[in-house]
XYZ file of N, CA, C and O in Angstrom:
460
model
N 158.267 33.582 -47.007
C 157.544 34.662 -47.290
C 156.084 34.569 -46.455
O 155.244 33.827 -46.849
N 156.526 35.083 -45.284
C 155.285 34.741 -44.072
C 154.813 35.835 -43.055
O 155.775 36.343 -42.895
N 153.577 36.334 -43.470
C 153.495 37.553 -42.164
C 153.019 36.727 -40.837
O 153.076 38.228 -39.659
N 152.872 36.406 -40.613
C 152.376 35.699 -39.189
C 154.307 34.978 -38.345
O 154.066 34.181 -39.148
N 154.097 35.519 -37.275
C 155.770 34.938 -36.468
C 155.460 33.804 -36.426
O 156.774 33.171 -36.635
N 154.591 33.338 -35.844
C 154.510 31.881 -35.537
C 154.792 30.723 -36.878
O 155.490 30.039 -36.480
N 154.166 31.251 -37.516
C 154.217 30.164 -38.566
C 155.627 30.571 -39.210
O 156.231 29.461 -39.569
N 155.984 31.851 -39.206
C 157.431 31.581 -39.780
C 158.344 31.345 -38.916
O 159.169 30.443 -39.455
N 158.389 31.337 -37.928
C 159.431 30.294 -36.691
C 159.031 29.132 -37.249
O 160.171 28.412 -36.868
N 158.038 28.555 -36.854
C 157.789 27.119 -36.953
C 158.803 26.565 -38.342
O 159.248 25.389 -38.178
N 158.269 27.503 -39.130
C 158.641 26.807 -40.820
C 160.465 26.983 -40.387
O 161.228 26.148 -41.016
N 161.050 28.347 -39.817
C 162.435 28.281 -39.908
C 162.817 26.984 -38.808
O 163.920 26.445 -39.273
N 162.216 26.865 -37.853
C 163.010 25.865 -37.086
C 162.896 24.684 -38.087
O 163.780 24.073 -37.512
N 161.688 24.138 -38.458
C 161.509 23.321 -38.811
C 162.497 22.765 -40.402
O 163.200 21.203 -40.287
N 163.533 23.708 -40.733
C 164.382 23.902 -41.528
C 165.811 24.077 -41.911
O 166.664 23.232 -42.282
N 165.756 24.567 -40.552
C 167.212 25.270 -40.065
C 168.353 23.976 -40.312
O 169.320 24.311 -40.782
N 168.021 22.819 -39.731
C 169.032 21.833 -39.976
C 169.333 21.192 -41.205
O 170.061 20.255 -41.778
N 168.748 21.404 -41.752
C 168.510 20.880 -44.309
C 168.874 21.873 -44.999
O 169.376 21.519 -45.544
N 168.179 23.135 -44.881
C 168.409 24.491 -45.631
C 169.107 25.524 -44.790
O 168.559 26.055 -43.846
N 169.731 26.706 -45.534
C 169.554 27.885 -45.501
C 168.404 28.129 -45.641
O 167.991 28.254 -46.265
N 167.871 29.100 -44.504
C 166.763 29.558 -44.514
C 166.829 31.149 -44.227
O 167.638 31.677 -43.189
N 166.168 31.855 -44.759
C 165.890 33.220 -44.572
C 164.228 33.894 -45.231
O 163.541 32.976 -45.592
N 164.387 34.664 -44.846
C 162.381 35.339 -44.211
C 162.396 36.711 -44.256
O 163.126 37.744 -44.486
N 160.936 36.814 -44.845
C 160.473 38.271 -45.094
C 158.880 37.990 -44.808
O 158.502 37.447 -44.533
N 158.844 39.112 -44.407
C 157.476 39.604 -43.562
C 156.174 40.011 -44.602
O 155.134 39.708 -44.668
N 156.935 40.474 -45.413
C 155.713 41.305 -46.560
C 156.169 41.087 -48.001
O 157.639 41.282 -48.366
N 155.513 41.557 -49.010
C 155.899 41.329 -50.354
C 157.055 42.300 -50.956
O 157.924 42.498 -51.427
N 157.364 43.508 -50.442
C 158.049 45.068 -50.610
C 159.574 44.100 -49.778
O 160.524 44.410 -50.966
N 159.250 43.499 -48.949
C 160.175 42.951 -48.373
C 161.195 42.019 -48.889
O 162.389 41.560 -49.275
N 159.890 41.262 -49.463
C 160.629 40.139 -49.983
C 161.224 40.317 -51.596
O 162.303 39.922 -52.173
N 160.486 41.269 -52.334
C 161.327 41.496 -53.135
C 162.505 42.218 -53.504
O 163.255 41.934 -54.199
N 162.627 43.204 -52.265
C 163.713 43.321 -52.153
C 165.001 42.569 -52.060
O 165.948 42.669 -52.280
N 164.823 41.208 -50.878
C 165.527 40.203 -51.354
C 165.872 39.787 -52.205
O 167.173 38.728 -52.482
N 164.821 39.282 -52.916
C 164.917 38.569 -54.146
C 165.823 39.231 -55.199
O 166.354 38.666 -55.696
N 165.951 40.528 -55.136
C 166.532 41.233 -56.308
C 167.765 41.028 -55.952
O 168.738 41.179 -56.635
N 168.211 41.203 -54.730
C 169.690 41.394 -53.763
C 170.226 39.894 -53.936
O 171.436 39.872 -54.008
N 169.254 38.917 -53.580
C 170.138 37.320 -53.513
C 169.508 36.633 -54.277
O 168.956 36.929 -55.100
N 170.418 35.067 -54.564
C 169.873 34.357 -55.220
C 169.135 33.045 -54.551
O 170.063 32.650 -53.752
N 168.035 32.664 -54.691
C 167.396 31.788 -53.984
C 166.972 30.888 -54.968
O 166.672 30.638 -55.948
N 167.465 29.372 -54.308
C 167.052 28.259 -54.646
C 165.028 27.394 -55.011
O 165.309 27.312 -55.909
N 164.559 28.060 -54.013
C 163.377 28.383 -53.812
C 162.966 29.118 -52.910
O 163.423 30.023 -52.584
N 161.199 29.346 -53.005
C 160.906 30.270 -52.303
C 159.437 30.001 -52.039
O 158.730 29.232 -52.400
N 159.377 29.668 -50.157
C 158.185 28.968 -49.757
C 157.260 30.630 -49.424
O 157.483 31.572 -48.822
N 155.848 30.905 -50.185
C 155.024 31.809 -50.394
C 154.070 31.819 -49.362
O 153.069 30.668 -49.997
N 153.300 32.382 -48.560
C 152.015 32.564 -47.794
C 151.402 32.987 -48.943
O 151.757 34.230 -49.486
N 149.873 32.421 -48.955
C 149.002 33.150 -50.079
C 148.329 34.455 -49.248
O 147.942 35.701 -49.924
N 148.299 34.517 -48.002
C 147.314 35.218 -47.627
C 148.016 36.469 -46.974
O 148.096 36.361 -45.788
N 149.174 37.095 -47.475
C 149.761 38.273 -46.852
C 149.091 39.372 -46.495
O 148.034 39.790 -47.654
N 148.801 39.664 -45.248
C 148.454 41.350 -44.859
C 148.982 42.251 -45.523
O 147.723 43.302 -45.791
N 149.773 42.617 -45.850
C 150.343 43.926 -46.226
C 150.682 44.244 -47.510
O 152.140 43.276 -48.064
N 150.491 44.766 -47.890
C 151.224 44.801 -49.654
C 150.651 43.687 -50.651
O 149.308 43.600 -50.621
N 151.119 43.074 -51.604
C 150.971 42.099 -52.236
C 150.600 41.059 -51.333
O 151.078 40.304 -50.951
N 149.310 40.376 -52.120
C 149.002 39.023 -51.481
C 149.853 38.027 -52.169
O 150.675 37.957 -53.344
N 150.028 36.888 -51.922
C 150.906 35.980 -52.118
C 151.240 36.078 -53.593
O 151.392 35.503 -54.379
N 149.526 35.346 -54.813
C 149.500 35.222 -55.678
C 149.922 36.329 -56.853
O 151.051 36.142 -57.314
N 149.257 37.452 -56.003
C 149.870 38.527 -56.702
C 151.819 38.855 -56.659
O 152.586 38.609 -57.647
N 152.059 38.665 -55.483
C 153.476 38.509 -54.984
C 154.178 37.520 -55.965
O 155.553 37.573 -56.818
N 153.433 36.125 -56.405
C 154.301 35.179 -57.251
C 154.421 35.535 -58.620
O 155.114 35.249 -58.887
N 153.184 36.270 -58.990
C 153.346 36.796 -60.719
C 154.810 37.766 -60.588
O 154.933 37.948 -61.789
N 154.871 38.363 -60.107
C 155.993 39.563 -59.834
C 156.969 38.781 -59.673
O 158.151 39.269 -60.281
N 157.345 37.899 -58.807
C 158.611 37.116 -58.465
C 159.189 36.454 -59.962
O 159.786 36.866 -60.246
N 158.085 36.242 -60.755
C 158.149 35.343 -62.333
C 158.917 36.740 -63.313
O 159.212 35.951 -64.282
N 158.327 37.779 -62.344
C 158.980 39.222 -63.918
C 160.571 39.126 -63.709
O 161.156 39.682 -64.488
N 161.301 38.266 -62.443
C 162.258 38.933 -62.092
C 163.183 37.589 -63.378
O 162.896 36.750 -62.869
N 164.541 38.516 -63.921
C 165.068 37.496 -64.806
C 165.364 36.091 -63.902
O 165.350 35.296 -64.838
N 166.120 36.186 -63.079
C 166.317 34.523 -62.314
C 165.576 33.847 -61.815
O 166.300 32.683 -61.439
N 164.531 34.499 -61.761
C 163.388 33.355 -61.128
C 162.562 32.979 -61.995
O 161.445 32.187 -61.359
N 162.451 32.960 -63.191
C 161.128 32.395 -64.342
C 161.238 30.665 -63.574
O 160.157 30.580 -63.853
N 161.879 30.580 -63.607
C 161.814 28.812 -63.386
C 162.066 27.936 -61.627
O 162.519 27.233 -61.533
N 162.739 29.222 -60.871
C 162.745 28.711 -59.474
C 161.205 28.373 -59.138
O 160.385 28.845 -58.915
N 161.387 27.119 -58.161
C 160.213 26.715 -57.706
C 159.602 27.380 -56.357
O 160.464 27.902 -55.853
N 158.631 27.760 -57.029
C 157.523 28.695 -55.612
C 156.582 27.733 -55.056
O 155.400 26.882 -55.574
N 156.692 27.603 -53.697
C 155.647 26.222 -53.001
C 154.662 27.463 -52.307
O 155.123 28.051 -51.238
N 153.356 27.489 -52.803
C 152.269 27.881 -52.187
C 152.112 27.702 -50.760
O 151.771 26.050 -50.415
N 152.020 27.854 -49.774
C 151.978 27.652 -48.070
C 150.833 28.323 -47.642
O 150.910 29.277 -47.147
N 150.040 27.404 -47.353
C 148.598 28.354 -46.923
C 147.667 27.059 -46.585
O 147.529 25.813 -46.133
N 146.730 28.362 -45.452
C 145.537 27.311 -45.204
C 144.204 27.003 -46.313
O 143.284 25.894 -45.595
N 144.466 27.292 -47.605
C 143.451 27.220 -48.339
C 143.447 26.089 -49.002
O 144.798 25.355 -49.079
N 142.920 24.919 -48.744
C 142.887 23.263 -48.864
C 142.186 22.602 -49.627
O 141.761 20.941 -50.246
N 140.776 23.906 -50.548
C 140.305 22.941 -51.807
C 141.109 22.659 -53.080
O 141.908 23.695 -53.299
N 140.813 21.700 -53.774
C 141.153 21.800 -54.838
C 141.358 22.904 -56.051
O 142.106 23.422 -56.617
N 140.539 23.402 -56.248
C 140.010 24.766 -57.253
C 141.355 25.748 -56.597
O 141.555 26.202 -57.293
N 141.218 25.603 -54.969
C 142.698 26.298 -54.715
C 143.831 25.704 -55.310
O 144.546 27.138 -55.555
N 144.202 24.945 -54.830
C 145.433 24.358 -55.624
C 145.753 24.690 -56.707
O 146.963 25.155 -57.293
N 144.456 24.913 -57.875
C 144.799 25.084 -59.244
C 144.650 26.419 -59.334
O 145.815 27.103 -61.001
N 143.970 27.567 -58.490
C 144.757 28.595 -59.068
C 145.958 29.426 -58.981
O 146.650 29.781 -59.535
N 146.634 28.299 -57.393
C 148.081 28.847 -56.912
C 148.907 28.397 -58.068
O 149.556 29.035 -58.297
N 148.596 27.453 -58.464
C 149.199 26.580 -59.659
C 149.465 27.014 -61.481
O 150.461 27.644 -62.017
N 148.095 28.315 -61.501
C 147.936 28.898 -62.432
C 148.596 30.172 -62.501
O 148.933 31.074 -63.382
N 148.679 30.965 -61.163
C 149.193 32.235 -60.880
C 150.843 32.181 -60.532
O 151.222 33.169 -59.946
N 151.700 31.073 -61.071
C 153.230 31.587 -60.555
C 153.939 30.316 -59.896
O 154.838 30.402 -59.519
N 152.918 29.763 -58.823
C 153.287 29.024 -58.321
C 154.055 27.298 -58.635
O 153.203 27.203 -59.902
N 154.565 26.636 -58.427
C 154.616 25.430 -58.746
C 154.444 24.003 -57.975
O 154.255 22.966 -58.504
N 154.257 24.329 -56.834
C 153.555 23.356 -55.744
C 152.891 24.074 -54.763
O 153.303 25.321 -55.024
N 151.945 23.107 -54.297
C 151.457 23.573 -52.941
C 151.497 23.142 -51.761
O 151.412 21.672 -52.063
N 150.973 23.568 -50.611
C 151.415 22.692 -49.355
C 150.252 23.180 -48.571
O 150.520 24.477 -48.508
N 149.284 22.659 -47.862
C 148.559 23.160 -46.782
C 148.862 23.502 -45.242
O 149.221 22.252 -45.051
N 148.687 23.728 -44.674
C 148.378 24.165 -43.560
C 147.447 23.486 -42.442
O 146.236 23.473 -42.926
N 147.861 22.910 -41.646
C 149.092 22.673 -40.996
C 149.760 21.430 -41.845
O 149.025 20.852 -41.905
N 150.984 21.357 -41.674
C 151.804 20.597 -42.377
C 152.557 20.184 -40.889
O 153.057 20.590 -39.950
N 153.203 18.601 -41.611
C 154.231 17.975 -40.640
C 155.707 18.738 -41.071
O 155.986 18.975 -42.565
N 156.858 18.401 -40.072
C 158.123 19.065 -40.686
C 158.715 18.107 -41.910
O 158.995 18.307 -43.222
N 157.772 16.602 -41.902
C 158.421 15.589 -42.902
C 158.160 15.781 -44.229
O 158.449 15.779 -45.108
N 156.212 16.290 -44.542
C 155.598 16.700 -45.626
C 156.614 18.163 -46.138
O 156.605 18.214 -47.491
N 156.988 18.716 -45.409
C 157.033 20.456 -45.792
C 158.607 19.819 -46.702
O 159.168 20.364 -47.545
N 159.803 19.139 -45.896
C 160.480 18.811 -45.961
C 160.686 17.965 -47.257
O 161.286 18.263 -48.511
N 159.603 16.875 -47.564
C 159.555 16.007 -48.882
C 159.058 17.110 -49.945
O 159.614 16.960 -50.709
N 157.972 17.939 -49.340
C 157.959 19.154 -50.585
C 158.646 19.910 -50.983
O 158.613 20.178 -52.390
N 159.883 20.129 -50.330
C 160.999 21.126 -50.822
C 161.854 20.158 -51.398
O 162.030 20.508 -52.884
N 162.099 19.164 -51.149
C 162.834 18.695 -51.983
C 162.393 18.032 -53.262
O 163.107 17.716 -54.570
N 160.563 17.857 -52.995
C 160.085 17.193 -55.025
C 160.365 18.320 -55.090
O 160.238 18.454 -56.921
N 160.243 19.669 -55.020
C 160.242 21.037 -55.709
C 161.549 21.196 -56.560
O 161.691 21.599 -57.845
N 162.742 20.702 -56.018
C 163.938 21.056 -56.321
C 164.607 20.311 -57.370
O 165.604 20.645 -57.669
N 163.955 18.942 -57.051
C 164.171 17.991 -58.272
C 163.986 18.626 -59.584
O 164.955 18.456 -60.493
N 163.070 18.723 -59.641
C 162.519 19.785 -60.579
C 161.765 18.397 -61.572
O 162.148 18.469 -62.490
């Protein structure tokens, strides 16, 4: 879930050979897709410009029956330790800061999927 077109395209390019990828650009679109589909993991930008911000959206996702334990990776430019702690306290299970490499993103996803 990423509102920046370039960031969304980069993540999709990084992951297309490894995972099935679906995208959403804002919180309302994300909620509709999450209610309709079953996702193994969610990558979530924290600074969404339209609708709910990433942390509000993470809390809403956690209220959905089949998503209580689905890993949510906060993908954000916020890079301070206190930011990471705030993300983890508000529904995210993992965190990666922008910019990141393809390898670090794939490693983070694989770590999150292992639980």
